[in-house]
GROMACS .gro file of N, CA and C in nm:
model
  483
    1MET      N    1  -0.319   0.054   2.540
    1MET     CA    2  -0.191   0.042   2.557
    1MET      C    3  -0.167  -0.111   2.502
    2GLY      N    4  -0.292  -0.191   2.440
    2GLY     CA    5  -0.216  -0.285   2.289
    2GLY      C    6  -0.246  -0.207   2.166
    3GLU      N    7  -0.240  -0.046   2.176
    3GLU     CA    8  -0.211  -0.054   1.964
    3GLU      C    9  -0.125   0.042   2.027
    4LEU      N   10  -0.044   0.080   2.124
    4LEU     CA   11   0.073   0.137   2.154
    4LEU      C   12   0.158   0.058   2.127
    5VAL      N   13   0.158  -0.096   2.239
    5VAL     CA   14   0.253  -0.274   2.127
    5VAL      C   15   0.233  -0.245   1.966
    6PHE      N   16   0.143  -0.237   1.939
    6PHE     CA   17   0.081  -0.235   1.797
    6PHE      C   18   0.186  -0.153   1.723
    7LEU      N   19   0.157  -0.009   1.727
    7LEU     CA   20   0.236   0.062   1.647
    7LEU      C   21   0.430   0.081   1.692
    8ALA      N   22   0.446   0.044   1.853
    8ALA     CA   23   0.569  -0.006   1.837
    8ALA      C   24   0.630  -0.124   1.748
    9LEU      N   25   0.529  -0.197   1.759
    9LEU     CA   26   0.660  -0.299   1.634
    9LEU      C   27   0.576  -0.230   1.532
   10LEU      N   28   0.511  -0.186   1.450
   10LEU     CA   29   0.473  -0.072   1.361
   10LEU      C   30   0.648   0.044   1.296
   11LEU      N   31   0.663   0.123   1.427
   11LEU     CA   32   0.803   0.130   1.397
   11LEU      C   33   0.931   0.067   1.382
   12ALA      N   34   0.893  -0.037   1.389
   12ALA     CA   35   1.027  -0.146   1.422
   12ALA      C   36   1.036  -0.236   1.296
   13VAL      N   37   0.935  -0.231   1.226
   13VAL     CA   38   0.996  -0.257   1.129
   13VAL      C   39   0.981  -0.129   0.965
   14CYS      N   40   0.928  -0.027   1.017
   14CYS     CA   41   0.918   0.037   0.932
   14CYS      C   42   1.107   0.122   0.933
   15THR      N   43   1.185   0.117   1.125
   15THR     CA   44   1.306   0.145   1.103
   15THR      C   45   1.382   0.018   1.065
   16LEU      N   46   1.356  -0.106   1.044
   16LEU     CA   47   1.428  -0.192   0.966
   16LEU      C   48   1.426  -0.215   0.823
   17PHE      N   49   1.259  -0.148   0.732
   17PHE     CA   50   1.294  -0.142   0.599
   17PHE      C   51   1.337  -0.007   0.588
   18TYR      N   52   1.368   0.090   0.663
   18TYR     CA   53   1.432   0.226   0.668
   18TYR      C   54   1.603   0.141   0.609
   19GLY      N   55   1.652   0.091   0.709
   19GLY     CA   56   1.774   0.062   0.667
   19GLY      C   57   1.812  -0.063   0.588
   20MET      N   58   1.746  -0.110   0.538
   20MET     CA   59   1.764  -0.260   0.414
   20MET      C   60   1.741  -0.174   0.324
   21SER      N   61   1.742  -0.031   0.274
   21SER     CA   62   1.690   0.105   0.165
   21SER      C   63   1.824   0.104   0.136
   22PHE      N   64   1.892   0.101   0.294
   22PHE     CA   65   2.065   0.187   0.233
   22PHE      C   66   2.149   0.051   0.135
   23ASP      N   67   2.113  -0.016   0.107
   23ASP     CA   68   2.144  -0.163   0.092
   23ASP      C   69   2.127  -0.153  -0.071
   24PHE      N   70   2.053  -0.097  -0.143
   24PHE     CA   71   2.040  -0.074  -0.321
   24PHE      C   72   2.082  -0.019  -0.314
   25LYS      N   73   2.129  -0.010  -0.441
   25LYS     CA   74   2.235  -0.018  -0.554
   25LYS      C   75   2.270   0.158  -0.621
   26THR      N   76   2.277   0.175  -0.641
   26THR     CA   77   2.289   0.338  -0.679
   26THR      C   78   2.394   0.403  -0.818
   27SER      N   79   2.364   0.384  -0.881
   27SER     CA   80   2.503   0.406  -0.992
   27SER      C   81   2.549   0.522  -0.923
   28ILE      N   82   2.712   0.539  -0.989
   28ILE     CA   83   2.768   0.684  -0.924
   28ILE      C   84   2.698   0.811  -0.959
   29LEU      N   85   2.629   0.822  -1.106
   29LEU     CA   86   2.599   0.899  -1.230
   29LEU      C   87   2.436   0.960  -1.132
   30ASP      N   88   2.397   0.892  -1.154
   30ASP     CA   89   2.253   0.859  -1.075
   30ASP      C   90   2.264   0.981  -0.942
   31THR      N   91   2.180   1.117  -1.007
   31THR     CA   92   2.174   1.189  -0.914
   31THR      C   93   2.024   1.209  -0.838
   32SER      N   94   1.951   1.167  -0.903
   32SER     CA   95   1.831   1.117  -0.847
   32SER      C   96   1.832   1.081  -0.734
   33GLY      N   97   1.844   1.065  -0.682
   33GLY     CA   98   1.818   0.925  -0.502
   33GLY      C   99   1.827   0.796  -0.543
   34GLY      N  100   1.817   0.752  -0.663
   34GLY     CA  101   1.847   0.654  -0.640
   34GLY      C  102   1.721   0.566  -0.622
   35ALA      N  103   1.694   0.425  -0.599
   35ALA     CA  104   1.606   0.313  -0.586
   35ALA      C  105   1.488   0.367  -0.513
   36ALA      N  106   1.642   0.383  -0.381
   36ALA     CA  107   1.547   0.372  -0.248
   36ALA      C  108   1.503   0.526  -0.162
   37LEU      N  109   1.505   0.615  -0.307
   37LEU     CA  110   1.429   0.749  -0.218
   37LEU      C  111   1.277   0.725  -0.249
   38TRP      N  112   1.205   0.657  -0.318
   38TRP     CA  113   1.081   0.681  -0.294
   38TRP      C  114   1.061   0.582  -0.147
   39PRO      N  115   1.083   0.417  -0.146
   39PRO     CA  116   1.099   0.373  -0.065
   39PRO      C  117   1.055   0.473   0.138
   40ARG      N  118   1.236   0.546   0.113
   40ARG     CA  119   1.238   0.594   0.220
   40ARG      C  120   1.137   0.711   0.190
   41ILE      N  121   1.068   0.793   0.115
   41ILE     CA  122   0.990   0.902   0.124
   41ILE      C  123   0.857   0.829   0.196
   42VAL      N  124   0.875   0.695   0.168
   42VAL     CA  125   0.744   0.656   0.219
   42VAL      C  126   0.760   0.571   0.350
   43ILE      N  127   0.823   0.537   0.394
   43ILE     CA  128   0.864   0.509   0.507
   43ILE      C  129   0.858   0.655   0.631
   44ILE      N  130   0.924   0.721   0.587
   44ILE     CA  131   0.850   0.858   0.671
   44ILE      C  132   0.795   0.879   0.676
   45PHE      N  133   0.711   0.865   0.583
   45PHE     CA  134   0.588   0.908   0.599
   45PHE      C  135   0.493   0.829   0.672
   46LEU      N  136   0.479   0.716   0.713
   46LEU     CA  137   0.432   0.601   0.743
   46LEU      C  138   0.469   0.673   0.884
   47VAL      N  139   0.587   0.669   0.899
   47VAL     CA  140   0.652   0.704   1.072
   47VAL      C  141   0.552   0.798   1.143
   48MET      N  142   0.575   0.907   1.081
   48MET     CA  143   0.539   1.058   1.088
   48MET      C  144   0.339   1.018   1.110
   49ILE      N  145   0.318   0.942   1.002
   49ILE     CA  146   0.130   0.889   1.090
   49ILE      C  147   0.125   0.813   1.217
   50ILE      N  148   0.236   0.692   1.224
   50ILE     CA  149   0.258   0.634   1.382
   50ILE      C  150   0.295   0.722   1.442
   51ILE      N  151   0.347   0.798   1.465
   51ILE     CA  152   0.339   0.862   1.574
   51ILE      C  153   0.265   1.017   1.614
   52ILE      N  154   0.172   1.074   1.547
   52ILE     CA  155   0.028   1.083   1.517
   52ILE      C  156  -0.042   1.043   1.611
   53ARG      N  157  -0.040   0.903   1.560
   53ARG     CA  158  -0.181   0.818   1.625
   53ARG      C  159  -0.145   0.769   1.752
   54GLY      N  160   0.011   0.800   1.791
   54GLY     CA  161   0.059   0.740   1.886
   54GLY      C  162   0.027   0.801   2.001
   55ILE      N  163   0.057   0.981   1.938
   55ILE     CA  164   0.020   1.101   2.061
   55ILE      C  165  -0.114   1.037   2.052
   56GLN      N  166  -0.207   1.048   1.955
   56GLN     CA  167  -0.371   1.042   1.991
   56GLN      C  168  -0.463   0.911   2.130
   57VAL      N  169  -0.359   0.782   2.112
   57VAL     CA  170  -0.365   0.684   2.166
   57VAL      C  171  -0.312   0.746   2.334
   58ILE      N  172  -0.239   0.838   2.368
   58ILE     CA  173  -0.137   0.843   2.493
   58ILE      C  174  -0.242   0.940   2.572
   59LYS      N  175  -0.352   1.038   2.481
   59LYS     CA  176  -0.411   1.167   2.486
   59LYS      C  177  -0.570   1.163   2.502
   60GLU      N  178  -0.560   1.033   2.507
   60GLU     CA  179  -0.752   1.017   2.478
   60GLU      C  180  -0.773   0.979   2.613
   61ARG      N  181  -0.908   1.040   2.630
   61ARG     CA  182  -0.906   1.030   2.766
   61ARG      C  183  -1.025   0.910   2.861
   62ASP      N  184  -1.137   0.850   2.755
   62ASP     CA  185  -1.144   0.733   2.735
   62ASP      C  186  -1.110   0.590   2.656
   63ARG      N  187  -1.012   0.529   2.728
   63ARG     CA  188  -0.948   0.373   2.667
   63ARG      C  189  -1.051   0.334   2.641
   64LYS      N  190  -1.018   0.341   2.489
   64LYS     CA  191  -1.051   0.183   2.410
   64LYS      C  192  -0.946   0.031   2.442
   65GLN      N  193  -1.016  -0.089   2.432
   65GLN     CA  194  -0.962  -0.207   2.432
   65GLN      C  195  -0.940  -0.239   2.293
   66PHE      N  196  -0.782  -0.258   2.280
   66PHE     CA  197  -0.750  -0.273   2.148
   66PHE      C  198  -0.728  -0.399   2.164
   67VAL      N  199  -0.855  -0.512   2.059
   67VAL     CA  200  -0.853  -0.680   2.045
   67VAL      C  201  -0.754  -0.662   1.952
   68PHE      N  202  -0.607  -0.689   1.978
   68PHE     CA  203  -0.551  -0.741   1.828
   68PHE      C  204  -0.624  -0.825   1.743
   69LYS      N  205  -0.754  -0.948   1.766
   69LYS     CA  206  -0.766  -1.092   1.671
   69LYS      C  207  -0.874  -1.003   1.624
   70GLU      N  208  -0.922  -0.832   1.591
   70GLU     CA  209  -1.010  -0.781   1.546
   70GLU      C  210  -0.895  -0.735   1.421
   71LEU      N  211  -0.774  -0.699   1.377
   71LEU     CA  212  -0.741  -0.725   1.307
   71LEU      C  213  -0.739  -0.846   1.163
   72PHE      N  214  -0.763  -0.948   1.246
   72PHE     CA  215  -0.783  -0.982   1.178
   72PHE      C  216  -0.930  -1.033   1.124
   73GLN      N  217  -1.086  -0.984   1.089
   73GLN     CA  218  -1.169  -1.037   1.096
   73GLN      C  219  -1.201  -0.932   0.992
   74GLY      N  220  -1.317  -1.002   0.924
   74GLY     CA  221  -1.413  -0.930   0.841
   74GLY      C  222  -1.390  -0.833   0.715
   75SER      N  223  -1.387  -0.712   0.722
   75SER     CA  224  -1.286  -0.631   0.585
   75SER      C  225  -1.160  -0.650   0.599
   76ARG      N  226  -1.071  -0.665   0.712
   76ARG     CA  227  -0.962  -0.600   0.743
   76ARG      C  228  -0.881  -0.750   0.665
   77LEU      N  229  -0.929  -0.819   0.737
   77LEU     CA  230  -0.918  -0.959   0.659
   77LEU      C  231  -0.951  -0.954   0.541
   78PHE      N  232  -1.048  -0.920   0.456
   78PHE     CA  233  -1.045  -0.959   0.339
   78PHE      C  234  -0.840  -0.800   0.266
   79PHE      N  235  -0.909  -0.707   0.336
   79PHE     CA  236  -0.788  -0.648   0.269
   79PHE      C  237  -0.608  -0.696   0.319
   80LEU      N  238  -0.611  -0.772   0.396
   80LEU     CA  239  -0.438  -0.852   0.420
   80LEU      C  240  -0.438  -0.962   0.328
   81LEU      N  241  -0.580  -1.049   0.316
   81LEU     CA  242  -0.562  -1.092   0.198
   81LEU      C  243  -0.514  -1.082   0.094
   82SER      N  244  -0.624  -0.990   0.063
   82SER     CA  245  -0.612  -0.887  -0.104
   82SER      C  246  -0.426  -0.879  -0.121
   83LEU      N  247  -0.423  -0.765   0.014
   83LEU     CA  248  -0.284  -0.729   0.022
   83LEU      C  249  -0.204  -0.858  -0.032
   84PHE      N  250  -0.148  -0.944   0.071
   84PHE     CA  251  -0.058  -1.043   0.049
   84PHE      C  252  -0.107  -1.115  -0.115
   85GLY      N  253  -0.193  -1.126  -0.134
   85GLY     CA  254  -0.277  -1.205  -0.325
   85GLY      C  255  -0.137  -1.091  -0.410
   86TYR      N  256  -0.154  -1.001  -0.390
   86TYR     CA  257  -0.101  -0.844  -0.486
   86TYR      C  258   0.012  -0.852  -0.493
   87VAL      N  259   0.095  -0.913  -0.377
   87VAL     CA  260   0.190  -0.928  -0.346
   87VAL      C  261   0.316  -1.042  -0.420
   88ILE      N  262   0.244  -1.142  -0.402
   88ILE     CA  263   0.248  -1.230  -0.495
   88ILE      C  264   0.228  -1.269  -0.601
   89LEU      N  265   0.128  -1.221  -0.664
   89LEU     CA  266   0.086  -1.184  -0.777
   89LEU      C  267   0.210  -1.074  -0.823
   90PHE      N  268   0.179  -0.927  -0.825
   90PHE     CA  269   0.257  -0.881  -0.795
   90PHE      C  270   0.453  -0.924  -0.955
   91ARG      N  271   0.527  -1.019  -0.870
   91ARG     CA  272   0.592  -1.113  -0.940
   91ARG      C  273   0.668  -1.116  -1.019
   92TYR      N  274   0.460  -1.211  -1.064
   92TYR     CA  275   0.443  -1.279  -1.157
   92TYR      C  276   0.393  -1.188  -1.298
   93ALA      N  277   0.319  -1.082  -1.204
   93ALA     CA  278   0.245  -1.033  -1.321
   93ALA      C  279   0.270  -0.905  -1.321
   94GLY      N  280   0.352  -0.841  -1.257
   94GLY     CA  281   0.420  -0.756  -1.314
   94GLY      C  282   0.317  -0.607  -1.180
   95TYR      N  283   0.368  -0.501  -1.242
   95TYR     CA  284   0.320  -0.392  -1.149
   95TYR      C  285   0.192  -0.281  -1.221
   96LEU      N  286   0.220  -0.328  -1.397
   96LEU     CA  287   0.051  -0.262  -1.393
   96LEU      C  288  -0.114  -0.404  -1.373
   97ILE      N  289  -0.032  -0.515  -1.456
   97ILE     CA  290  -0.137  -0.595  -1.416
   97ILE      C  291  -0.220  -0.598  -1.290
   98SER      N  292  -0.107  -0.606  -1.178
   98SER     CA  293  -0.126  -0.678  -0.997
   98SER      C  294  -0.180  -0.532  -0.952
   99THR      N  295  -0.130  -0.428  -1.015
   99THR     CA  296  -0.220  -0.286  -0.927
   99THR      C  297  -0.312  -0.243  -1.023
  100MET      N  298  -0.382  -0.309  -1.105
  100MET     CA  299  -0.484  -0.263  -1.127
  100MET      C  300  -0.553  -0.395  -1.131
  101LEU      N  301  -0.597  -0.532  -1.052
  101LEU     CA  302  -0.653  -0.616  -1.046
  101LEU      C  303  -0.659  -0.589  -0.854
  102PHE      N  304  -0.492  -0.563  -0.796
  102PHE     CA  305  -0.565  -0.491  -0.623
  102PHE      C  306  -0.670  -0.379  -0.660
  103LEU      N  307  -0.681  -0.293  -0.704
  103LEU     CA  308  -0.726  -0.146  -0.689
  103LEU      C  309  -0.854  -0.186  -0.722
  104LEU      N  310  -0.914  -0.270  -0.866
  104LEU     CA  311  -1.037  -0.292  -0.896
  104LEU      C  312  -1.118  -0.371  -0.783
  105ILE      N  313  -1.053  -0.520  -0.811
  105ILE     CA  314  -1.124  -0.549  -0.699
  105ILE      C  315  -1.091  -0.518  -0.537
  106THR      N  316  -1.045  -0.467  -0.460
  106THR     CA  317  -1.031  -0.427  -0.345
  106THR      C  318  -1.138  -0.276  -0.339
  107MET      N  319  -1.089  -0.223  -0.439
  107MET     CA  320  -1.177  -0.047  -0.381
  107MET      C  321  -1.398  -0.111  -0.413
  108ASN      N  322  -1.399  -0.209  -0.578
  108ASN     CA  323  -1.499  -0.254  -0.557
  108ASN      C  324  -1.570  -0.290  -0.449
  109ILE      N  325  -1.509  -0.468  -0.383
  109ILE     CA  326  -1.577  -0.517  -0.282
  109ILE      C  327  -1.557  -0.408  -0.139
  110PHE      N  328  -1.475  -0.299  -0.114
  110PHE     CA  329  -1.511  -0.220  -0.030
  110PHE      C  330  -1.593  -0.108  -0.025
  111TYR      N  331  -1.624  -0.141  -0.135
  111TYR     CA  332  -1.741   0.010  -0.244
  111TYR      C  333  -1.882  -0.064  -0.173
  112LYS      N  334  -1.846  -0.208  -0.166
  112LYS     CA  335  -2.036  -0.255  -0.137
  112LYS      C  336  -1.980  -0.287  -0.037
  113ILE      N  337  -1.972  -0.302   0.057
  113ILE     CA  338  -1.929  -0.381   0.214
  113ILE      C  339  -1.991  -0.220   0.254
  114THR      N  340  -1.891  -0.116   0.226
  114THR     CA  341  -2.042   0.064   0.312
  114THR      C  342  -2.108   0.084   0.236
  115ARG      N  343  -2.159   0.054   0.201
  115ARG     CA  344  -2.288   0.078   0.084
  115ARG      C  345  -2.384  -0.028   0.039
  116ASP      N  346  -2.387  -0.145   0.090
  116ASP     CA  347  -2.438  -0.291   0.050
  116ASP      C  348  -2.484  -0.233  -0.069
  117ASN      N  349  -2.413  -0.171  -0.188
  117ASN     CA  350  -2.391  -0.227  -0.339
  117ASN      C  351  -2.278  -0.183  -0.403
  118PHE      N  352  -2.321  -0.201  -0.512
  118PHE     CA  353  -2.174  -0.142  -0.605
  118PHE      C  354  -2.156  -0.005  -0.649
  119GLY      N  355  -2.313   0.061  -0.648
  119GLY     CA  356  -2.326   0.157  -0.723
  119GLY      C  357  -2.382   0.177  -0.854
  120SER      N  358  -2.437   0.254  -0.878
  120SER     CA  359  -2.508   0.284  -1.024
  120SER      C  360  -2.357   0.211  -1.116
  121MET      N  361  -2.451   0.262  -1.238
  121MET     CA  362  -2.316   0.210  -1.371
  121MET      C  363  -2.235   0.286  -1.362
  122ARG      N  364  -2.278   0.439  -1.397
  122ARG     CA  365  -2.205   0.502  -1.378
  122ARG      C  366  -2.084   0.552  -1.289
  123SER      N  367  -2.127   0.552  -1.153
  123SER     CA  368  -2.053   0.487  -1.032
  123SER      C  369  -1.951   0.456  -1.060
  124ILE      N  370  -1.980   0.290  -1.137
  124ILE     CA  371  -1.860   0.198  -1.077
  124ILE      C  372  -1.780   0.228  -1.257
  125ILE      N  373  -1.796   0.286  -1.352
  125ILE     CA  374  -1.721   0.290  -1.465
  125ILE      C  375  -1.617   0.444  -1.424
  126VAL      N  376  -1.672   0.569  -1.388
  126VAL     CA  377  -1.588   0.678  -1.328
  126VAL      C  378  -1.536   0.564  -1.198
  127ARG      N  379  -1.566   0.523  -1.107
  127ARG     CA  380  -1.417   0.479  -0.956
  127ARG      C  381  -1.295   0.324  -1.039
  128ASN      N  382  -1.380   0.333  -1.121
  128ASN     CA  383  -1.242   0.159  -1.171
  128ASN      C  384  -1.155   0.253  -1.332
  129GLY      N  385  -1.293   0.352  -1.362
  129GLY     CA  386  -1.176   0.452  -1.483
  129GLY      C  387  -1.038   0.495  -1.415
  130VAL      N  388  -1.091   0.573  -1.281
  130VAL     CA  389  -1.032   0.692  -1.215
  130VAL      C  390  -0.849   0.563  -1.146
  131ALA      N  391  -0.915   0.418  -1.081
  131ALA     CA  392  -0.794   0.344  -1.046
  131ALA      C  393  -0.730   0.275  -1.171
  132VAL      N  394  -0.784   0.241  -1.304
  132VAL     CA  395  -0.703   0.217  -1.411
  132VAL      C  396  -0.597   0.336  -1.427
  133ALA      N  397  -0.641   0.474  -1.413
  133ALA     CA  398  -0.577   0.620  -1.485
  133ALA      C  399  -0.482   0.632  -1.386
  134PHE      N  400  -0.511   0.590  -1.218
  134PHE     CA  401  -0.436   0.596  -1.145
  134PHE      C  402  -0.257   0.538  -1.158
  135VAL      N  403  -0.305   0.405  -1.257
  135VAL     CA  404  -0.177   0.319  -1.248
  135VAL      C  405  -0.151   0.349  -1.336
  136PHE      N  406  -0.199   0.379  -1.446
  136PHE     CA  407  -0.136   0.376  -1.614
  136PHE      C  408  -0.076   0.565  -1.539
  137GLY      N  409  -0.088   0.660  -1.488
  137GLY     CA  410  -0.027   0.779  -1.454
  137GLY      C  411   0.060   0.702  -1.347
  138CYS      N  412   0.096   0.663  -1.222
  138CYS     CA  413   0.171   0.565  -1.154
  138CYS      C  414   0.318   0.516  -1.272
  139ASN      N  415   0.272   0.440  -1.335
  139ASN     CA  416   0.343   0.373  -1.392
  139ASN      C  417   0.458   0.478  -1.492
  140PHE      N  418   0.338   0.588  -1.578
  140PHE     CA  419   0.401   0.700  -1.637
  140PHE      C  420   0.492   0.771  -1.552
  141PHE      N  421   0.462   0.817  -1.416
  141PHE     CA  422   0.590   0.885  -1.364
  141PHE      C  423   0.702   0.786  -1.305
  142PHE      N  424   0.671   0.699  -1.275
  142PHE     CA  425   0.838   0.597  -1.216
  142PHE      C  426   0.888   0.594  -1.366
  143ALA      N  427   0.827   0.533  -1.444
  143ALA     CA  428   0.904   0.461  -1.521
  143ALA      C  429   0.919   0.621  -1.639
  144GLU      N  430   0.860   0.725  -1.716
  144GLU     CA  431   0.928   0.879  -1.735
  144GLU      C  432   0.946   0.993  -1.705
  145VAL      N  433   0.949   1.033  -1.570
  145VAL     CA  434   0.948   1.122  -1.509
  145VAL      C  435   1.101   1.123  -1.387
  146VAL      N  436   1.048   1.029  -1.326
  146VAL     CA  437   1.185   0.995  -1.201
  146VAL      C  438   1.286   0.842  -1.310
  147HIS      N  439   1.267   0.826  -1.373
  147HIS     CA  440   1.351   0.673  -1.506
  147HIS      C  441   1.408   0.557  -1.385
  148ILE      N  442   1.241   0.510  -1.331
  148ILE     CA  443   1.252   0.395  -1.218
  148ILE      C  444   1.180   0.257  -1.289
  149ALA      N  445   1.262   0.202  -1.373
  149ALA     CA  446   1.144   0.091  -1.383
  149ALA      C  447   1.057   0.045  -1.259
  150LEU      N  448   0.972   0.009  -1.323
  150LEU     CA  449   0.854  -0.117  -1.246
  150LEU      C  450   0.828  -0.240  -1.313
  151PRO      N  451   0.886  -0.338  -1.247
  151PRO     CA  452   0.866  -0.490  -1.266
  151PRO      C  453   0.810  -0.558  -1.347
  152GLN      N  454   0.788  -0.545  -1.453
  152GLN     CA  455   0.707  -0.591  -1.552
  152GLN      C  456   0.645  -0.768  -1.523
  153GLY      N  457   0.721  -0.860  -1.442
  153GLY     CA  458   0.703  -0.960  -1.474
  153GLY      C  459   0.716  -1.082  -1.525
  154ALA      N  460   0.726  -1.212  -1.355
  154ALA     CA  461   0.779  -1.283  -1.465
  154ALA      C  462   0.782  -1.353  -1.599
  155ILE      N  463   0.573  -1.339  -1.580
  155ILE     CA  464   0.492  -1.376  -1.720
  155ILE      C  465   0.565  -1.288  -1.856
  156TRP      N  466   0.550  -1.126  -1.847
  156TRP     CA  467   0.579  -1.098  -1.974
  156TRP      C  468   0.697  -1.089  -1.989
  157SER      N  469   0.815  -1.126  -1.886
  157SER     CA  470   0.945  -1.170  -1.936
  157SER      C  471   0.944  -1.238  -1.979
  158ALA      N  472   0.904  -1.359  -1.986
  158ALA     CA  473   0.841  -1.471  -2.052
  158ALA      C  474   0.823  -1.464  -2.235
  159LEU      N  475   0.733  -1.407  -2.186
  159LEU     CA  476   0.654  -1.388  -2.331
  159LEU      C  477   0.740  -1.257  -2.434
  160LEU      N  478   0.801  -1.198  -2.426
  160LEU     CA  479   0.833  -1.059  -2.443
  160LEU      C  480   0.981  -1.075  -2.490
  161GLY      N  481   1.048  -1.222  -2.403
  161GLY     CA  482   1.176  -1.312  -2.475
  161GLY      C  483   1.241  -1.251  -2.403
   0.00000   0.00000   0.00000
């Protein structure tokens, strides 16, 4: 029952954020869907996943006890703190630096948690290279393809003038 309550809270937050996306300013000439398009797509995708999980929980024969405090222990706590740090750093360092740091740190730490080591040198290079390529690929997609500017951050804005 606790997990259903938690999923209902997530749905409420998604509904709130979806409603907030209608306040995003869009140019009259913009035909791409504006800055709200991608957040709405992500929110709809998240709502679908929450509904699917809710159905799974309801259909389960043997219900496991949902303990809310487990969300704030071990690797989950590390991820929540990392995400919190990412959000704070995002404002100051911008998309590229904060996203690269977030992905590189969390991926490598979770790899170590699950495998008790960081892997071979080749594995580390490939894993981190893919993460960096992903960040630059997303930056290219948003900036060049759909023409949505990602934040540079206060540090870069001050340095660039």
